[in-house]
Amino acid sequence: MSYGLQITGDDGRLWISPDFVPLNFQGKIAFSGNGSYDTGVSASNRMMFFVRNSAAFIAADFTLSQSGTWIINVSSANGGGTFYIFADIATIKSTYGIAVYSASGKLLWCTDMLPLMLRRINNPQAITNTNYTVETGINLAVYPGIVSTYRQVLNPGQNIFIYGYMGCGAYGTTVTISKMYTEQLSGGTPEPARFKQEFLYIDVSLYD
């Protein structure tokens, strides 16, 4: 970059510049279980969401759809919580402060916006079918999704096995990982087990 402003995080990584479009905090949405939740973010924008649950070991399947705006669809949920929504949208609300624009004049960030401060922590158990937690030391919301798949052979000769996957949530200061789906399969060749190496999460004290 030969012009403009650069802001780096305490880890030395580039955080904000005219050449980098940050995701800014747009607000929180409470969810109580299965259903469709409108984020209010235009489908033409990039969007990312994090989940903080109202109890431990709450699991759900989350999918995204578009209807002019991004919609978070929740299924197979055994509880609720809060979504933290981030998007590449910046809005000036004050008459003072700093604003960062792209070379084309688009507003990328200003001091009225809270940019995404992403944290990472390793997945210590990788492939397992046992519920577990990962302590972060801070109140958090996690980027949700499937953490790992697993399989357990019941009858090698007939290729009968148990297949399932684990999902993650967040409660208090821990990432909580729990079973989301299990089925018995017969015949065929089971897919190899896969897992996510890291959990992505945020410190919710920055956004509450």
mmCIF file with all atom_site columns, C-alpha atoms in Angstrom:
data_model
loop_
_atom_site.group_PDB
_atom_site.id
_atom_site.type_symbol
_atom_site.label_atom_id
_atom_site.label_alt_id
_atom_site.label_comp_id
_atom_site.label_asym_id
_atom_site.label_entity_id
_atom_site.label_seq_id
_atom_site.pdbx_PDB_ins_code
_atom_site.Cartn_x
_atom_site.Cartn_y
_atom_site.Cartn_z
_atom_site.occupancy
_atom_site.B_iso_or_equiv
_atom_site.pdbx_formal_charge
_atom_site.auth_seq_id
_atom_site.auth_comp_id
_atom_site.auth_asym_id
_atom_site.auth_atom_id
_atom_site.pdbx_PDB_model_num
ATOM 1   C CA . MET A 1 1   ? 0.000   0.000   0.000  1.00 0.00 ? 1   MET A CA 1
ATOM 2   C CA . SER A 1 2   ? 1.448   3.364   -1.036 1.00 0.00 ? 2   SER A CA 1
ATOM 3   C CA . TYR A 1 3   ? -1.205  5.561   0.529  1.00 0.00 ? 3   TYR A CA 1
ATOM 4   C CA . GLY A 1 4   ? -3.662  5.825   3.404  1.00 0.00 ? 4   GLY A CA 1
ATOM 5   C CA . LEU A 1 5   ? -3.830  4.385   6.888  1.00 0.00 ? 5   LEU A CA 1
ATOM 6   C CA . GLN A 1 6   ? -2.866  0.980   8.318  1.00 0.00 ? 6   GLN A CA 1
ATOM 7   C CA . ILE A 1 7   ? -3.960  -0.360  11.701 1.00 0.00 ? 7   ILE A CA 1
ATOM 8   C CA . THR A 1 8   ? -2.545  -3.653  12.986 1.00 0.00 ? 8   THR A CA 1
ATOM 9   C CA . GLY A 1 9   ? -3.691  -5.837  15.859 1.00 0.00 ? 9   GLY A CA 1
ATOM 10  C CA . ASP A 1 10  ? -1.609  -6.749  18.901 1.00 0.00 ? 10  ASP A CA 1
ATOM 11  C CA . ASP A 1 11  ? -0.519  -9.885  17.020 1.00 0.00 ? 11  ASP A CA 1
ATOM 12  C CA . GLY A 1 12  ? 1.013   -7.775  14.249 1.00 0.00 ? 12  GLY A CA 1
ATOM 13  C CA . ARG A 1 13  ? -1.579  -8.764  11.656 1.00 0.00 ? 13  ARG A CA 1
ATOM 14  C CA . LEU A 1 14  ? -3.125  -6.140  9.386  1.00 0.00 ? 14  LEU A CA 1
ATOM 15  C CA . TRP A 1 15  ? -6.489  -5.141  10.829 1.00 0.00 ? 15  TRP A CA 1
ATOM 16  C CA . ILE A 1 16  ? -7.724  -2.142  8.829  1.00 0.00 ? 16  ILE A CA 1
ATOM 17  C CA . SER A 1 17  ? -6.391  -0.366  5.710  1.00 0.00 ? 17  SER A CA 1
ATOM 18  C CA . PRO A 1 18  ? -7.807  1.051   2.444  1.00 0.00 ? 18  PRO A CA 1
ATOM 19  C CA . ASP A 1 19  ? -6.748  -2.218  0.753  1.00 0.00 ? 19  ASP A CA 1
ATOM 20  C CA . PHE A 1 20  ? -8.497  -4.450  3.268  1.00 0.00 ? 20  PHE A CA 1
ATOM 21  C CA . VAL A 1 21  ? -12.268 -4.579  3.807  1.00 0.00 ? 21  VAL A CA 1
ATOM 22  C CA . PRO A 1 22  ? -13.043 -5.457  7.440  1.00 0.00 ? 22  PRO A CA 1
ATOM 23  C CA . LEU A 1 23  ? -16.191 -7.116  8.703  1.00 0.00 ? 23  LEU A CA 1
ATOM 24  C CA . ASN A 1 24  ? -17.908 -4.776  11.151 1.00 0.00 ? 24  ASN A CA 1
ATOM 25  C CA . PHE A 1 25  ? -20.304 -5.617  13.971 1.00 0.00 ? 25  PHE A CA 1
ATOM 26  C CA . GLN A 1 26  ? -23.931 -5.141  12.867 1.00 0.00 ? 26  GLN A CA 1
ATOM 27  C CA . GLY A 1 27  ? -25.783 -6.290  15.991 1.00 0.00 ? 27  GLY A CA 1
ATOM 28  C CA . LYS A 1 28  ? -27.139 -9.274  17.891 1.00 0.00 ? 28  LYS A CA 1
ATOM 29  C CA . ILE A 1 29  ? -30.128 -11.519 17.164 1.00 0.00 ? 29  ILE A CA 1
ATOM 30  C CA . ALA A 1 30  ? -31.682 -13.767 19.810 1.00 0.00 ? 30  ALA A CA 1
ATOM 31  C CA . PHE A 1 31  ? -32.812 -17.216 18.662 1.00 0.00 ? 31  PHE A CA 1
ATOM 32  C CA . SER A 1 32  ? -34.922 -19.666 20.621 1.00 0.00 ? 32  SER A CA 1
ATOM 33  C CA . GLY A 1 33  ? -34.565 -22.829 18.538 1.00 0.00 ? 33  GLY A CA 1
ATOM 34  C CA . ASN A 1 34  ? -35.498 -23.995 15.058 1.00 0.00 ? 34  ASN A CA 1
ATOM 35  C CA . GLY A 1 35  ? -36.582 -21.345 12.578 1.00 0.00 ? 35  GLY A CA 1
ATOM 36  C CA . SER A 1 36  ? -35.363 -18.759 10.093 1.00 0.00 ? 36  SER A CA 1
ATOM 37  C CA . TYR A 1 37  ? -33.736 -15.576 11.379 1.00 0.00 ? 37  TYR A CA 1
ATOM 38  C CA . ASP A 1 38  ? -33.294 -12.548 9.112  1.00 0.00 ? 38  ASP A CA 1
ATOM 39  C CA . THR A 1 39  ? -29.946 -10.824 9.675  1.00 0.00 ? 39  THR A CA 1
ATOM 40  C CA . GLY A 1 40  ? -31.018 -7.663  7.855  1.00 0.00 ? 40  GLY A CA 1
ATOM 41  C CA . VAL A 1 41  ? -27.705 -7.770  5.931  1.00 0.00 ? 41  VAL A CA 1
ATOM 42  C CA . SER A 1 42  ? -28.082 -7.423  2.170  1.00 0.00 ? 42  SER A CA 1
ATOM 43  C CA . ALA A 1 43  ? -27.268 -10.592 0.245  1.00 0.00 ? 43  ALA A CA 1
ATOM 44  C CA . SER A 1 44  ? -24.849 -8.501  -1.838 1.00 0.00 ? 44  SER A CA 1
ATOM 45  C CA . ASN A 1 45  ? -22.634 -8.060  1.240  1.00 0.00 ? 45  ASN A CA 1
ATOM 46  C CA . ARG A 1 46  ? -20.255 -10.510 2.872  1.00 0.00 ? 46  ARG A CA 1
ATOM 47  C CA . MET A 1 47  ? -21.560 -11.706 6.224  1.00 0.00 ? 47  MET A CA 1
ATOM 48  C CA . MET A 1 48  ? -20.268 -13.888 9.070  1.00 0.00 ? 48  MET A CA 1
ATOM 49  C CA . PHE A 1 49  ? -22.004 -14.866 12.298 1.00 0.00 ? 49  PHE A CA 1
ATOM 50  C CA . PHE A 1 50  ? -21.004 -16.299 15.656 1.00 0.00 ? 50  PHE A CA 1
ATOM 51  C CA . VAL A 1 51  ? -23.125 -18.150 18.215 1.00 0.00 ? 51  VAL A CA 1
ATOM 52  C CA . ARG A 1 52  ? -23.328 -17.922 21.998 1.00 0.00 ? 52  ARG A CA 1
ATOM 53  C CA . ASN A 1 53  ? -25.685 -20.460 23.574 1.00 0.00 ? 53  ASN A CA 1
ATOM 54  C CA . SER A 1 54  ? -27.980 -20.084 26.580 1.00 0.00 ? 54  SER A CA 1
ATOM 55  C CA . ALA A 1 55  ? -26.855 -23.433 28.062 1.00 0.00 ? 55  ALA A CA 1
ATOM 56  C CA . ALA A 1 56  ? -24.023 -25.929 27.699 1.00 0.00 ? 56  ALA A CA 1
ATOM 57  C CA . PHE A 1 57  ? -23.955 -28.530 24.908 1.00 0.00 ? 57  PHE A CA 1
ATOM 58  C CA . ILE A 1 58  ? -26.662 -26.930 22.794 1.00 0.00 ? 58  ILE A CA 1
ATOM 59  C CA . ALA A 1 59  ? -26.180 -28.097 19.218 1.00 0.00 ? 59  ALA A CA 1
ATOM 60  C CA . ALA A 1 60  ? -27.902 -27.113 15.999 1.00 0.00 ? 60  ALA A CA 1
ATOM 61  C CA . ASP A 1 61  ? -27.503 -27.211 12.240 1.00 0.00 ? 61  ASP A CA 1
ATOM 62  C CA . PHE A 1 62  ? -27.084 -23.753 10.691 1.00 0.00 ? 62  PHE A CA 1
ATOM 63  C CA . THR A 1 63  ? -27.495 -22.996 7.000  1.00 0.00 ? 63  THR A CA 1
ATOM 64  C CA . LEU A 1 64  ? -27.630 -19.698 5.105  1.00 0.00 ? 64  LEU A CA 1
ATOM 65  C CA . SER A 1 65  ? -30.138 -18.661 2.460  1.00 0.00 ? 65  SER A CA 1
ATOM 66  C CA . GLN A 1 66  ? -30.907 -15.421 0.635  1.00 0.00 ? 66  GLN A CA 1
ATOM 67  C CA . SER A 1 67  ? -34.120 -13.505 0.193  1.00 0.00 ? 67  SER A CA 1
ATOM 68  C CA . GLY A 1 68  ? -32.747 -10.053 -0.508 1.00 0.00 ? 68  GLY A CA 1
ATOM 69  C CA . THR A 1 69  ? -30.977 -10.393 2.838  1.00 0.00 ? 69  THR A CA 1
ATOM 70  C CA . TRP A 1 70  ? -28.967 -13.161 4.483  1.00 0.00 ? 70  TRP A CA 1
ATOM 71  C CA . ILE A 1 71  ? -31.175 -15.590 6.434  1.00 0.00 ? 71  ILE A CA 1
ATOM 72  C CA . ILE A 1 72  ? -29.810 -17.935 9.127  1.00 0.00 ? 72  ILE A CA 1
ATOM 73  C CA . ASN A 1 73  ? -31.801 -21.177 9.144  1.00 0.00 ? 73  ASN A CA 1
ATOM 74  C CA . VAL A 1 74  ? -31.682 -23.229 12.336 1.00 0.00 ? 74  VAL A CA 1
ATOM 75  C CA . SER A 1 75  ? -32.645 -26.911 12.485 1.00 0.00 ? 75  SER A CA 1
ATOM 76  C CA . SER A 1 76  ? -32.094 -29.852 14.847 1.00 0.00 ? 76  SER A CA 1
ATOM 77  C CA . ALA A 1 77  ? -31.644 -27.377 17.711 1.00 0.00 ? 77  ALA A CA 1
ATOM 78  C CA . ASN A 1 78  ? -32.063 -28.376 21.343 1.00 0.00 ? 78  ASN A CA 1
ATOM 79  C CA . GLY A 1 79  ? -31.951 -24.823 22.649 1.00 0.00 ? 79  GLY A CA 1
ATOM 80  C CA . GLY A 1 80  ? -31.288 -21.195 21.776 1.00 0.00 ? 80  GLY A CA 1
ATOM 81  C CA . GLY A 1 81  ? -28.883 -18.336 22.244 1.00 0.00 ? 81  GLY A CA 1
ATOM 82  C CA . THR A 1 82  ? -27.590 -15.256 20.470 1.00 0.00 ? 82  THR A CA 1
ATOM 83  C CA . PHE A 1 83  ? -26.143 -14.580 17.016 1.00 0.00 ? 83  PHE A CA 1
ATOM 84  C CA . TYR A 1 84  ? -23.422 -11.935 16.647 1.00 0.00 ? 84  TYR A CA 1
ATOM 85  C CA . ILE A 1 85  ? -23.590 -10.565 13.103 1.00 0.00 ? 85  ILE A CA 1
ATOM 86  C CA . PHE A 1 86  ? -20.669 -9.085  11.150 1.00 0.00 ? 86  PHE A CA 1
ATOM 87  C CA . ALA A 1 87  ? -20.656 -7.736  7.588  1.00 0.00 ? 87  ALA A CA 1
ATOM 88  C CA . ASP A 1 88  ? -18.603 -5.545  5.251  1.00 0.00 ? 88  ASP A CA 1
ATOM 89  C CA . ILE A 1 89  ? -20.853 -2.577  6.014  1.00 0.00 ? 89  ILE A CA 1
ATOM 90  C CA . ALA A 1 90  ? -19.794 0.680   7.668  1.00 0.00 ? 90  ALA A CA 1
ATOM 91  C CA . THR A 1 91  ? -22.065 3.558   8.631  1.00 0.00 ? 91  THR A CA 1
ATOM 92  C CA . ILE A 1 92  ? -20.991 6.975   9.895  1.00 0.00 ? 92  ILE A CA 1
ATOM 93  C CA . LYS A 1 93  ? -23.157 8.063   12.822 1.00 0.00 ? 93  LYS A CA 1
ATOM 94  C CA . SER A 1 94  ? -21.013 10.776  14.432 1.00 0.00 ? 94  SER A CA 1
ATOM 95  C CA . THR A 1 95  ? -19.711 14.163  13.312 1.00 0.00 ? 95  THR A CA 1
ATOM 96  C CA . TYR A 1 96  ? -16.172 13.334  14.491 1.00 0.00 ? 96  TYR A CA 1
ATOM 97  C CA . GLY A 1 97  ? -13.633 10.507  14.363 1.00 0.00 ? 97  GLY A CA 1
ATOM 98  C CA . ILE A 1 98  ? -11.651 8.629   11.719 1.00 0.00 ? 98  ILE A CA 1
ATOM 99  C CA . ALA A 1 99  ? -13.008 7.103   8.508  1.00 0.00 ? 99  ALA A CA 1
ATOM 100 C CA . VAL A 1 100 ? -11.184 4.781   6.095  1.00 0.00 ? 100 VAL A CA 1
ATOM 101 C CA . TYR A 1 101 ? -12.199 4.704   2.414  1.00 0.00 ? 101 TYR A CA 1
ATOM 102 C CA . SER A 1 102 ? -11.129 2.496   -0.467 1.00 0.00 ? 102 SER A CA 1
ATOM 103 C CA . ALA A 1 103 ? -9.456  3.924   -3.557 1.00 0.00 ? 103 ALA A CA 1
ATOM 104 C CA . SER A 1 104 ? -12.917 3.981   -5.196 1.00 0.00 ? 104 SER A CA 1
ATOM 105 C CA . GLY A 1 105 ? -14.366 6.079   -2.357 1.00 0.00 ? 105 GLY A CA 1
ATOM 106 C CA . LYS A 1 106 ? -16.291 3.314   -0.571 1.00 0.00 ? 106 LYS A CA 1
ATOM 107 C CA . LEU A 1 107 ? -16.470 3.664   3.218  1.00 0.00 ? 107 LEU A CA 1
ATOM 108 C CA . LEU A 1 108 ? -14.726 0.612   4.731  1.00 0.00 ? 108 LEU A CA 1
ATOM 109 C CA . TRP A 1 109 ? -14.539 1.474   8.409  1.00 0.00 ? 109 TRP A CA 1
ATOM 110 C CA . CYS A 1 110 ? -14.992 4.367   10.793 1.00 0.00 ? 110 CYS A CA 1
ATOM 111 C CA . THR A 1 111 ? -14.674 4.875   14.530 1.00 0.00 ? 111 THR A CA 1
ATOM 112 C CA . ASP A 1 112 ? -18.430 4.370   14.900 1.00 0.00 ? 112 ASP A CA 1
ATOM 113 C CA . MET A 1 113 ? -17.967 0.706   13.914 1.00 0.00 ? 113 MET A CA 1
ATOM 114 C CA . LEU A 1 114 ? -16.572 -2.247  15.876 1.00 0.00 ? 114 LEU A CA 1
ATOM 115 C CA . PRO A 1 115 ? -14.534 -4.433  13.516 1.00 0.00 ? 115 PRO A CA 1
ATOM 116 C CA . LEU A 1 116 ? -14.334 -8.198  13.824 1.00 0.00 ? 116 LEU A CA 1
ATOM 117 C CA . MET A 1 117 ? -11.571 -9.236  16.241 1.00 0.00 ? 117 MET A CA 1
ATOM 118 C CA . LEU A 1 118 ? -11.174 -12.921 15.427 1.00 0.00 ? 118 LEU A CA 1
ATOM 119 C CA . ARG A 1 119 ? -9.524  -15.369 17.829 1.00 0.00 ? 119 ARG A CA 1
ATOM 120 C CA . ARG A 1 120 ? -8.418  -18.966 17.276 1.00 0.00 ? 120 ARG A CA 1
ATOM 121 C CA . ILE A 1 121 ? -7.904  -21.957 19.540 1.00 0.00 ? 121 ILE A CA 1
ATOM 122 C CA . ASN A 1 122 ? -6.809  -25.477 18.624 1.00 0.00 ? 122 ASN A CA 1
ATOM 123 C CA . ASN A 1 123 ? -9.211  -28.421 18.594 1.00 0.00 ? 123 ASN A CA 1
ATOM 124 C CA . PRO A 1 124 ? -7.419  -30.740 21.054 1.00 0.00 ? 124 PRO A CA 1
ATOM 125 C CA . GLN A 1 125 ? -9.513  -33.880 20.598 1.00 0.00 ? 125 GLN A CA 1
ATOM 126 C CA . ALA A 1 126 ? -9.868  -33.875 16.810 1.00 0.00 ? 126 ALA A CA 1
ATOM 127 C CA . ILE A 1 127 ? -11.937 -36.994 16.002 1.00 0.00 ? 127 ILE A CA 1
ATOM 128 C CA . THR A 1 128 ? -14.172 -38.287 18.788 1.00 0.00 ? 128 THR A CA 1
ATOM 129 C CA . ASN A 1 129 ? -17.793 -39.168 19.482 1.00 0.00 ? 129 ASN A CA 1
ATOM 130 C CA . THR A 1 130 ? -17.658 -37.943 23.074 1.00 0.00 ? 130 THR A CA 1
ATOM 131 C CA . ASN A 1 131 ? -18.903 -34.535 24.215 1.00 0.00 ? 131 ASN A CA 1
ATOM 132 C CA . TYR A 1 132 ? -16.103 -32.259 25.431 1.00 0.00 ? 132 TYR A CA 1
ATOM 133 C CA . THR A 1 133 ? -15.260 -28.622 26.115 1.00 0.00 ? 133 THR A CA 1
ATOM 134 C CA . VAL A 1 134 ? -12.358 -26.316 25.276 1.00 0.00 ? 134 VAL A CA 1
ATOM 135 C CA . GLU A 1 135 ? -11.614 -23.560 27.787 1.00 0.00 ? 135 GLU A CA 1
ATOM 136 C CA . THR A 1 136 ? -10.742 -20.119 26.359 1.00 0.00 ? 136 THR A CA 1
ATOM 137 C CA . GLY A 1 137 ? -10.690 -18.027 29.536 1.00 0.00 ? 137 GLY A CA 1
ATOM 138 C CA . ILE A 1 138 ? -13.020 -15.359 28.116 1.00 0.00 ? 138 ILE A CA 1
ATOM 139 C CA . ASN A 1 139 ? -16.761 -15.116 27.527 1.00 0.00 ? 139 ASN A CA 1
ATOM 140 C CA . LEU A 1 140 ? -17.132 -16.025 23.886 1.00 0.00 ? 140 LEU A CA 1
ATOM 141 C CA . ALA A 1 141 ? -19.249 -16.725 20.843 1.00 0.00 ? 141 ALA A CA 1
ATOM 142 C CA . VAL A 1 142 ? -18.004 -19.313 18.353 1.00 0.00 ? 142 VAL A CA 1
ATOM 143 C CA . TYR A 1 143 ? -18.214 -19.711 14.602 1.00 0.00 ? 143 TYR A CA 1
ATOM 144 C CA . PRO A 1 144 ? -20.592 -22.697 14.442 1.00 0.00 ? 144 PRO A CA 1
ATOM 145 C CA . GLY A 1 145 ? -20.605 -25.763 12.271 1.00 0.00 ? 145 GLY A CA 1
ATOM 146 C CA . ILE A 1 146 ? -19.480 -29.362 12.043 1.00 0.00 ? 146 ILE A CA 1
ATOM 147 C CA . VAL A 1 147 ? -16.319 -29.955 14.062 1.00 0.00 ? 147 VAL A CA 1
ATOM 148 C CA . SER A 1 148 ? -15.620 -33.547 13.012 1.00 0.00 ? 148 SER A CA 1
ATOM 149 C CA . THR A 1 149 ? -17.104 -36.703 11.594 1.00 0.00 ? 149 THR A CA 1
ATOM 150 C CA . TYR A 1 150 ? -16.554 -40.116 13.138 1.00 0.00 ? 150 TYR A CA 1
ATOM 151 C CA . ARG A 1 151 ? -17.224 -43.771 12.378 1.00 0.00 ? 151 ARG A CA 1
ATOM 152 C CA . GLN A 1 152 ? -17.287 -46.934 14.429 1.00 0.00 ? 152 GLN A CA 1
ATOM 153 C CA . VAL A 1 153 ? -17.185 -50.323 12.723 1.00 0.00 ? 153 VAL A CA 1
ATOM 154 C CA . LEU A 1 154 ? -19.806 -52.767 14.054 1.00 0.00 ? 154 LEU A CA 1
ATOM 155 C CA . ASN A 1 155 ? -19.329 -55.670 11.625 1.00 0.00 ? 155 ASN A CA 1
ATOM 156 C CA . PRO A 1 156 ? -16.206 -55.515 9.401  1.00 0.00 ? 156 PRO A CA 1
ATOM 157 C CA . GLY A 1 157 ? -17.264 -58.543 7.300  1.00 0.00 ? 157 GLY A CA 1
ATOM 158 C CA . GLN A 1 158 ? -20.567 -56.951 6.288  1.00 0.00 ? 158 GLN A CA 1
ATOM 159 C CA . ASN A 1 159 ? -19.227 -53.414 6.425  1.00 0.00 ? 159 ASN A CA 1
ATOM 160 C CA . ILE A 1 160 ? -21.790 -52.277 8.990  1.00 0.00 ? 160 ILE A CA 1
ATOM 161 C CA . PHE A 1 161 ? -20.743 -49.172 10.864 1.00 0.00 ? 161 PHE A CA 1
ATOM 162 C CA . ILE A 1 162 ? -21.947 -46.184 12.847 1.00 0.00 ? 162 ILE A CA 1
ATOM 163 C CA . TYR A 1 163 ? -21.450 -42.776 11.223 1.00 0.00 ? 163 TYR A CA 1
ATOM 164 C CA . GLY A 1 164 ? -21.959 -39.419 12.906 1.00 0.00 ? 164 GLY A CA 1
ATOM 165 C CA . TYR A 1 165 ? -20.717 -35.870 13.299 1.00 0.00 ? 165 TYR A CA 1
ATOM 166 C CA . MET A 1 166 ? -19.996 -33.420 16.092 1.00 0.00 ? 166 MET A CA 1
ATOM 167 C CA . GLY A 1 167 ? -20.926 -29.740 16.217 1.00 0.00 ? 167 GLY A CA 1
ATOM 168 C CA . CYS A 1 168 ? -19.750 -26.819 18.318 1.00 0.00 ? 168 CYS A CA 1
ATOM 169 C CA . GLY A 1 169 ? -21.432 -24.128 20.371 1.00 0.00 ? 169 GLY A CA 1
ATOM 170 C CA . ALA A 1 170 ? -20.307 -21.706 23.070 1.00 0.00 ? 170 ALA A CA 1
ATOM 171 C CA . TYR A 1 171 ? -21.329 -21.321 26.702 1.00 0.00 ? 171 TYR A CA 1
ATOM 172 C CA . GLY A 1 172 ? -19.641 -19.142 29.296 1.00 0.00 ? 172 GLY A CA 1
ATOM 173 C CA . THR A 1 173 ? -15.911 -19.245 28.608 1.00 0.00 ? 173 THR A CA 1
ATOM 174 C CA . THR A 1 174 ? -15.895 -22.610 26.811 1.00 0.00 ? 174 THR A CA 1
ATOM 175 C CA . VAL A 1 175 ? -16.372 -23.963 23.328 1.00 0.00 ? 175 VAL A CA 1
ATOM 176 C CA . THR A 1 176 ? -18.758 -26.897 23.757 1.00 0.00 ? 176 THR A CA 1
ATOM 177 C CA . ILE A 1 177 ? -18.630 -29.830 21.351 1.00 0.00 ? 177 ILE A CA 1
ATOM 178 C CA . SER A 1 178 ? -21.441 -32.372 21.211 1.00 0.00 ? 178 SER A CA 1
ATOM 179 C CA . LYS A 1 179 ? -22.986 -35.060 19.023 1.00 0.00 ? 179 LYS A CA 1
ATOM 180 C CA . MET A 1 180 ? -25.335 -33.691 16.402 1.00 0.00 ? 180 MET A CA 1
ATOM 181 C CA . TYR A 1 181 ? -26.116 -36.706 14.242 1.00 0.00 ? 181 TYR A CA 1
ATOM 182 C CA . THR A 1 182 ? -25.678 -40.511 14.302 1.00 0.00 ? 182 THR A CA 1
ATOM 183 C CA . GLU A 1 183 ? -26.873 -43.292 11.999 1.00 0.00 ? 183 GLU A CA 1
ATOM 184 C CA . GLN A 1 184 ? -26.080 -46.918 11.270 1.00 0.00 ? 184 GLN A CA 1
ATOM 185 C CA . LEU A 1 185 ? -24.992 -47.651 7.699  1.00 0.00 ? 185 LEU A CA 1
ATOM 186 C CA . SER A 1 186 ? -24.603 -50.956 5.894  1.00 0.00 ? 186 SER A CA 1
ATOM 187 C CA . GLY A 1 187 ? -22.525 -51.624 2.787  1.00 0.00 ? 187 GLY A CA 1
ATOM 188 C CA . GLY A 1 188 ? -20.366 -49.304 0.777  1.00 0.00 ? 188 GLY A CA 1
ATOM 189 C CA . THR A 1 189 ? -17.131 -47.686 1.830  1.00 0.00 ? 189 THR A CA 1
ATOM 190 C CA . PRO A 1 190 ? -17.418 -45.146 4.643  1.00 0.00 ? 190 PRO A CA 1
ATOM 191 C CA . GLU A 1 191 ? -15.893 -41.734 4.119  1.00 0.00 ? 191 GLU A CA 1
ATOM 192 C CA . PRO A 1 192 ? -12.696 -41.092 6.077  1.00 0.00 ? 192 PRO A CA 1
ATOM 193 C CA . ALA A 1 193 ? -13.209 -39.163 9.282  1.00 0.00 ? 193 ALA A CA 1
ATOM 194 C CA . ARG A 1 194 ? -12.480 -35.445 8.994  1.00 0.00 ? 194 ARG A CA 1
ATOM 195 C CA . PHE A 1 195 ? -12.050 -32.726 11.599 1.00 0.00 ? 195 PHE A CA 1
ATOM 196 C CA . LYS A 1 196 ? -11.582 -28.985 12.037 1.00 0.00 ? 196 LYS A CA 1
ATOM 197 C CA . GLN A 1 197 ? -8.156  -28.091 13.411 1.00 0.00 ? 197 GLN A CA 1
ATOM 198 C CA . GLU A 1 198 ? -9.156  -24.778 14.995 1.00 0.00 ? 198 GLU A CA 1
ATOM 199 C CA . PHE A 1 199 ? -12.188 -23.074 16.477 1.00 0.00 ? 199 PHE A CA 1
ATOM 200 C CA . LEU A 1 200 ? -12.832 -19.450 15.478 1.00 0.00 ? 200 LEU A CA 1
ATOM 201 C CA . TYR A 1 201 ? -14.385 -17.289 18.182 1.00 0.00 ? 201 TYR A CA 1
ATOM 202 C CA . ILE A 1 202 ? -14.842 -13.750 19.478 1.00 0.00 ? 202 ILE A CA 1
ATOM 203 C CA . ASP A 1 203 ? -14.634 -12.065 22.861 1.00 0.00 ? 203 ASP A CA 1
ATOM 204 C CA . VAL A 1 204 ? -18.246 -10.995 23.400 1.00 0.00 ? 204 VAL A CA 1
ATOM 205 C CA . SER A 1 205 ? -17.273 -8.332  25.956 1.00 0.00 ? 205 SER A CA 1
ATOM 206 C CA . LEU A 1 206 ? -16.184 -6.224  22.965 1.00 0.00 ? 206 LEU A CA 1
ATOM 207 C CA . TYR A 1 207 ? -19.679 -6.295  21.453 1.00 0.00 ? 207 TYR A CA 1
ATOM 208 C CA . ASP A 1 208 ? -22.167 -6.595  24.346 1.00 0.00 ? 208 ASP A CA 1
#
